[in-house]
Amino acid sequence: MIKSKTIALVAAAGFVLASCQSTPKSTPVPSGKSAALLAMEQVAIAAHKCWIASKDPAFKPYQMANELNSFSGTPRFLLVPAKHYGGKPLLVVQAQGNSSRVDVFGPLMNDPLGARID
């Protein structure tokens, strides 16, 4: 008799605990964005805050040119001369395809400023 009451109590406790659980979380809905784009959005936001919005004097001669919505599958942003927006990029930061690996290259990487970027 005691054994059956114990089993009944354990079963009831299990039922109560199960009913107290929050609803199961649904799987995230894909955003349609590639891993490269998701990574580059975060990198671009961080770079802008750190280099441009903070008014860092070392980055004053440059401005960012975002090319995140690239149809080539290579979202990127560029650092270009502030006074010549259409000029040759001095820094390219990009990711490709389904990879979240970020590549950084350009003449600015050979500058002393390159150590701060990498």
mmCIF file with all atom_site columns, C-alpha atoms in Angstrom:
data_model
loop_
_atom_site.group_PDB
_atom_site.id
_atom_site.type_symbol
_atom_site.label_atom_id
_atom_site.label_alt_id
_atom_site.label_comp_id
_atom_site.label_asym_id
_atom_site.label_entity_id
_atom_site.label_seq_id
_atom_site.pdbx_PDB_ins_code
_atom_site.Cartn_x
_atom_site.Cartn_y
_atom_site.Cartn_z
_atom_site.occupancy
_atom_site.B_iso_or_equiv
_atom_site.pdbx_formal_charge
_atom_site.auth_seq_id
_atom_site.auth_comp_id
_atom_site.auth_asym_id
_atom_site.auth_atom_id
_atom_site.pdbx_PDB_model_num
ATOM 1   C CA . MET A 1 1   ? 0.000  0.000  0.000   1.00 0.00 ? 1   MET A CA 1
ATOM 2   C CA . ILE A 1 2   ? 2.793  2.437  0.894   1.00 0.00 ? 2   ILE A CA 1
ATOM 3   C CA . LYS A 1 3   ? 4.638  1.479  -2.270  1.00 0.00 ? 3   LYS A CA 1
ATOM 4   C CA . SER A 1 4   ? 1.635  2.267  -4.478  1.00 0.00 ? 4   SER A CA 1
ATOM 5   C CA . LYS A 1 5   ? 1.099  5.626  -2.697  1.00 0.00 ? 5   LYS A CA 1
ATOM 6   C CA . THR A 1 6   ? 4.762  6.500  -3.280  1.00 0.00 ? 6   THR A CA 1
ATOM 7   C CA . ILE A 1 7   ? 4.474  5.638  -6.963  1.00 0.00 ? 7   ILE A CA 1
ATOM 8   C CA . ALA A 1 8   ? 1.286  7.693  -7.218  1.00 0.00 ? 8   ALA A CA 1
ATOM 9   C CA . LEU A 1 9   ? 2.972  10.681 -5.512  1.00 0.00 ? 9   LEU A CA 1
ATOM 10  C CA . VAL A 1 10  ? 6.011  10.469 -7.784  1.00 0.00 ? 10  VAL A CA 1
ATOM 11  C CA . ALA A 1 11  ? 3.772  10.255 -10.845 1.00 0.00 ? 11  ALA A CA 1
ATOM 12  C CA . ALA A 1 12  ? 1.683  13.210 -9.649  1.00 0.00 ? 12  ALA A CA 1
ATOM 13  C CA . ALA A 1 13  ? 4.820  15.254 -8.922  1.00 0.00 ? 13  ALA A CA 1
ATOM 14  C CA . GLY A 1 14  ? 6.142  14.465 -12.397 1.00 0.00 ? 14  GLY A CA 1
ATOM 15  C CA . PHE A 1 15  ? 2.855  15.555 -13.948 1.00 0.00 ? 15  PHE A CA 1
ATOM 16  C CA . VAL A 1 16  ? 2.819  18.813 -11.957 1.00 0.00 ? 16  VAL A CA 1
ATOM 17  C CA . LEU A 1 17  ? 6.422  19.589 -12.870 1.00 0.00 ? 17  LEU A CA 1
ATOM 18  C CA . ALA A 1 18  ? 5.757  18.858 -16.514 1.00 0.00 ? 18  ALA A CA 1
ATOM 19  C CA . SER A 1 19  ? 2.748  21.151 -16.530 1.00 0.00 ? 19  SER A CA 1
ATOM 20  C CA . CYS A 1 20  ? 4.808  23.981 -14.987 1.00 0.00 ? 20  CYS A CA 1
ATOM 21  C CA . GLN A 1 21  ? 7.366  23.965 -17.779 1.00 0.00 ? 21  GLN A CA 1
ATOM 22  C CA . SER A 1 22  ? 7.231  26.847 -20.180 1.00 0.00 ? 22  SER A CA 1
ATOM 23  C CA . THR A 1 23  ? 6.095  26.091 -23.663 1.00 0.00 ? 23  THR A CA 1
ATOM 24  C CA . PRO A 1 24  ? 8.858  24.613 -25.766 1.00 0.00 ? 24  PRO A CA 1
ATOM 25  C CA . LYS A 1 25  ? 10.786 27.187 -27.697 1.00 0.00 ? 25  LYS A CA 1
ATOM 26  C CA . SER A 1 26  ? 10.223 27.042 -31.389 1.00 0.00 ? 26  SER A CA 1
ATOM 27  C CA . THR A 1 27  ? 13.171 26.686 -33.660 1.00 0.00 ? 27  THR A CA 1
ATOM 28  C CA . PRO A 1 28  ? 14.435 30.023 -34.933 1.00 0.00 ? 28  PRO A CA 1
ATOM 29  C CA . VAL A 1 29  ? 12.980 31.080 -38.229 1.00 0.00 ? 29  VAL A CA 1
ATOM 30  C CA . PRO A 1 30  ? 15.728 31.482 -40.804 1.00 0.00 ? 30  PRO A CA 1
ATOM 31  C CA . SER A 1 31  ? 16.226 35.129 -41.682 1.00 0.00 ? 31  SER A CA 1
ATOM 32  C CA . GLY A 1 32  ? 17.332 34.382 -45.211 1.00 0.00 ? 32  GLY A CA 1
ATOM 33  C CA . LYS A 1 33  ? 20.675 36.002 -44.418 1.00 0.00 ? 33  LYS A CA 1
ATOM 34  C CA . SER A 1 34  ? 23.884 34.111 -45.049 1.00 0.00 ? 34  SER A CA 1
ATOM 35  C CA . ALA A 1 35  ? 26.389 33.468 -42.279 1.00 0.00 ? 35  ALA A CA 1
ATOM 36  C CA . ALA A 1 36  ? 28.680 35.940 -44.030 1.00 0.00 ? 36  ALA A CA 1
ATOM 37  C CA . LEU A 1 37  ? 26.082 38.709 -43.942 1.00 0.00 ? 37  LEU A CA 1
ATOM 38  C CA . LEU A 1 38  ? 25.187 38.053 -40.306 1.00 0.00 ? 38  LEU A CA 1
ATOM 39  C CA . ALA A 1 39  ? 28.869 38.183 -39.354 1.00 0.00 ? 39  ALA A CA 1
ATOM 40  C CA . MET A 1 40  ? 29.555 41.311 -41.389 1.00 0.00 ? 40  MET A CA 1
ATOM 41  C CA . GLU A 1 41  ? 26.582 43.168 -39.926 1.00 0.00 ? 41  GLU A CA 1
ATOM 42  C CA . GLN A 1 42  ? 28.033 42.661 -36.447 1.00 0.00 ? 42  GLN A CA 1
ATOM 43  C CA . VAL A 1 43  ? 31.589 43.506 -37.507 1.00 0.00 ? 43  VAL A CA 1
ATOM 44  C CA . ALA A 1 44  ? 30.459 46.665 -39.331 1.00 0.00 ? 44  ALA A CA 1
ATOM 45  C CA . ILE A 1 45  ? 28.458 47.875 -36.326 1.00 0.00 ? 45  ILE A CA 1
ATOM 46  C CA . ALA A 1 46  ? 31.385 47.262 -33.978 1.00 0.00 ? 46  ALA A CA 1
ATOM 47  C CA . ALA A 1 47  ? 33.905 48.885 -36.325 1.00 0.00 ? 47  ALA A CA 1
ATOM 48  C CA . HIS A 1 48  ? 31.698 51.946 -36.806 1.00 0.00 ? 48  HIS A CA 1
ATOM 49  C CA . LYS A 1 49  ? 31.217 52.377 -33.048 1.00 0.00 ? 49  LYS A CA 1
ATOM 50  C CA . CYS A 1 50  ? 34.898 51.862 -32.294 1.00 0.00 ? 50  CYS A CA 1
ATOM 51  C CA . TRP A 1 51  ? 36.484 53.803 -35.142 1.00 0.00 ? 51  TRP A CA 1
ATOM 52  C CA . ILE A 1 52  ? 34.029 56.364 -36.478 1.00 0.00 ? 52  ILE A CA 1
ATOM 53  C CA . ALA A 1 53  ? 31.312 57.127 -33.908 1.00 0.00 ? 53  ALA A CA 1
ATOM 54  C CA . SER A 1 54  ? 33.872 57.308 -31.086 1.00 0.00 ? 54  SER A CA 1
ATOM 55  C CA . LYS A 1 55  ? 35.672 60.016 -33.085 1.00 0.00 ? 55  LYS A CA 1
ATOM 56  C CA . ASP A 1 56  ? 38.958 58.146 -32.742 1.00 0.00 ? 56  ASP A CA 1
ATOM 57  C CA . PRO A 1 57  ? 41.571 60.607 -34.084 1.00 0.00 ? 57  PRO A CA 1
ATOM 58  C CA . ALA A 1 58  ? 43.491 57.812 -35.835 1.00 0.00 ? 58  ALA A CA 1
ATOM 59  C CA . PHE A 1 59  ? 40.448 57.086 -38.013 1.00 0.00 ? 59  PHE A CA 1
ATOM 60  C CA . LYS A 1 60  ? 39.457 60.716 -38.667 1.00 0.00 ? 60  LYS A CA 1
ATOM 61  C CA . PRO A 1 61  ? 40.994 60.702 -42.182 1.00 0.00 ? 61  PRO A CA 1
ATOM 62  C CA . TYR A 1 62  ? 38.718 57.793 -43.174 1.00 0.00 ? 62  TYR A CA 1
ATOM 63  C CA . GLN A 1 63  ? 35.064 57.010 -43.565 1.00 0.00 ? 63  GLN A CA 1
ATOM 64  C CA . MET A 1 64  ? 33.211 53.740 -43.916 1.00 0.00 ? 64  MET A CA 1
ATOM 65  C CA . ALA A 1 65  ? 31.502 52.692 -47.119 1.00 0.00 ? 65  ALA A CA 1
ATOM 66  C CA . ASN A 1 66  ? 29.103 49.836 -46.405 1.00 0.00 ? 66  ASN A CA 1
ATOM 67  C CA . GLU A 1 67  ? 28.490 47.282 -49.102 1.00 0.00 ? 67  GLU A CA 1
ATOM 68  C CA . LEU A 1 68  ? 26.698 44.743 -46.933 1.00 0.00 ? 68  LEU A CA 1
ATOM 69  C CA . ASN A 1 69  ? 23.850 44.139 -49.374 1.00 0.00 ? 69  ASN A CA 1
ATOM 70  C CA . SER A 1 70  ? 26.069 42.676 -52.035 1.00 0.00 ? 70  SER A CA 1
ATOM 71  C CA . PHE A 1 71  ? 24.422 40.371 -54.542 1.00 0.00 ? 71  PHE A CA 1
ATOM 72  C CA . SER A 1 72  ? 27.756 38.646 -55.092 1.00 0.00 ? 72  SER A CA 1
ATOM 73  C CA . GLY A 1 73  ? 27.530 36.909 -51.719 1.00 0.00 ? 73  GLY A CA 1
ATOM 74  C CA . THR A 1 74  ? 30.459 38.939 -50.416 1.00 0.00 ? 74  THR A CA 1
ATOM 75  C CA . PRO A 1 75  ? 29.146 41.477 -47.915 1.00 0.00 ? 75  PRO A CA 1
ATOM 76  C CA . ARG A 1 76  ? 31.835 43.958 -47.014 1.00 0.00 ? 76  ARG A CA 1
ATOM 77  C CA . PHE A 1 77  ? 32.664 47.426 -45.867 1.00 0.00 ? 77  PHE A CA 1
ATOM 78  C CA . LEU A 1 78  ? 35.493 49.657 -46.947 1.00 0.00 ? 78  LEU A CA 1
ATOM 79  C CA . LEU A 1 79  ? 37.521 52.389 -45.322 1.00 0.00 ? 79  LEU A CA 1
ATOM 80  C CA . VAL A 1 80  ? 38.051 55.137 -47.851 1.00 0.00 ? 80  VAL A CA 1
ATOM 81  C CA . PRO A 1 81  ? 39.608 58.598 -47.614 1.00 0.00 ? 81  PRO A CA 1
ATOM 82  C CA . ALA A 1 82  ? 37.147 60.918 -45.856 1.00 0.00 ? 82  ALA A CA 1
ATOM 83  C CA . LYS A 1 83  ? 37.660 63.659 -48.421 1.00 0.00 ? 83  LYS A CA 1
ATOM 84  C CA . HIS A 1 84  ? 37.384 61.334 -51.406 1.00 0.00 ? 84  HIS A CA 1
ATOM 85  C CA . TYR A 1 85  ? 34.493 58.932 -50.808 1.00 0.00 ? 85  TYR A CA 1
ATOM 86  C CA . GLY A 1 86  ? 34.766 57.444 -54.288 1.00 0.00 ? 86  GLY A CA 1
ATOM 87  C CA . GLY A 1 87  ? 38.497 56.929 -53.912 1.00 0.00 ? 87  GLY A CA 1
ATOM 88  C CA . LYS A 1 88  ? 40.446 53.714 -53.801 1.00 0.00 ? 88  LYS A CA 1
ATOM 89  C CA . PRO A 1 89  ? 39.611 51.674 -50.676 1.00 0.00 ? 89  PRO A CA 1
ATOM 90  C CA . LEU A 1 90  ? 42.393 51.636 -48.128 1.00 0.00 ? 90  LEU A CA 1
ATOM 91  C CA . LEU A 1 91  ? 40.859 48.767 -46.172 1.00 0.00 ? 91  LEU A CA 1
ATOM 92  C CA . VAL A 1 92  ? 38.457 45.998 -47.161 1.00 0.00 ? 92  VAL A CA 1
ATOM 93  C CA . VAL A 1 93  ? 36.673 43.901 -44.525 1.00 0.00 ? 93  VAL A CA 1
ATOM 94  C CA . GLN A 1 94  ? 34.587 41.090 -46.000 1.00 0.00 ? 94  GLN A CA 1
ATOM 95  C CA . ALA A 1 95  ? 33.126 37.621 -45.536 1.00 0.00 ? 95  ALA A CA 1
ATOM 96  C CA . GLN A 1 96  ? 31.985 35.219 -48.242 1.00 0.00 ? 96  GLN A CA 1
ATOM 97  C CA . GLY A 1 97  ? 29.141 32.794 -48.816 1.00 0.00 ? 97  GLY A CA 1
ATOM 98  C CA . ASN A 1 98  ? 28.045 30.617 -45.925 1.00 0.00 ? 98  ASN A CA 1
ATOM 99  C CA . SER A 1 99  ? 31.186 31.229 -43.926 1.00 0.00 ? 99  SER A CA 1
ATOM 100 C CA . SER A 1 100 ? 31.373 33.625 -41.014 1.00 0.00 ? 100 SER A CA 1
ATOM 101 C CA . ARG A 1 101 ? 35.145 33.956 -41.485 1.00 0.00 ? 101 ARG A CA 1
ATOM 102 C CA . VAL A 1 102 ? 36.077 37.597 -41.959 1.00 0.00 ? 102 VAL A CA 1
ATOM 103 C CA . ASP A 1 103 ? 38.957 38.641 -44.224 1.00 0.00 ? 103 ASP A CA 1
ATOM 104 C CA . VAL A 1 104 ? 40.727 41.980 -43.841 1.00 0.00 ? 104 VAL A CA 1
ATOM 105 C CA . PHE A 1 105 ? 43.128 43.406 -46.414 1.00 0.00 ? 105 PHE A CA 1
ATOM 106 C CA . GLY A 1 106 ? 44.306 46.600 -48.053 1.00 0.00 ? 106 GLY A CA 1
ATOM 107 C CA . PRO A 1 107 ? 47.138 49.127 -47.852 1.00 0.00 ? 107 PRO A CA 1
ATOM 108 C CA . LEU A 1 108 ? 46.030 50.307 -44.416 1.00 0.00 ? 108 LEU A CA 1
ATOM 109 C CA . MET A 1 109 ? 47.024 46.922 -42.980 1.00 0.00 ? 109 MET A CA 1
ATOM 110 C CA . ASN A 1 110 ? 50.685 47.794 -43.718 1.00 0.00 ? 110 ASN A CA 1
ATOM 111 C CA . ASP A 1 111 ? 50.320 51.048 -41.759 1.00 0.00 ? 111 ASP A CA 1
ATOM 112 C CA . PRO A 1 112 ? 50.926 51.255 -38.012 1.00 0.00 ? 112 PRO A CA 1
ATOM 113 C CA . LEU A 1 113 ? 47.123 51.506 -37.782 1.00 0.00 ? 113 LEU A CA 1
ATOM 114 C CA . GLY A 1 114 ? 46.926 47.973 -39.192 1.00 0.00 ? 114 GLY A CA 1
ATOM 115 C CA . ALA A 1 115 ? 47.983 46.527 -35.832 1.00 0.00 ? 115 ALA A CA 1
ATOM 116 C CA . ARG A 1 116 ? 44.879 48.062 -34.251 1.00 0.00 ? 116 ARG A CA 1
ATOM 117 C CA . ILE A 1 117 ? 42.620 46.701 -36.965 1.00 0.00 ? 117 ILE A CA 1
ATOM 118 C CA . ASP A 1 118 ? 43.866 43.128 -36.964 1.00 0.00 ? 118 ASP A CA 1
#
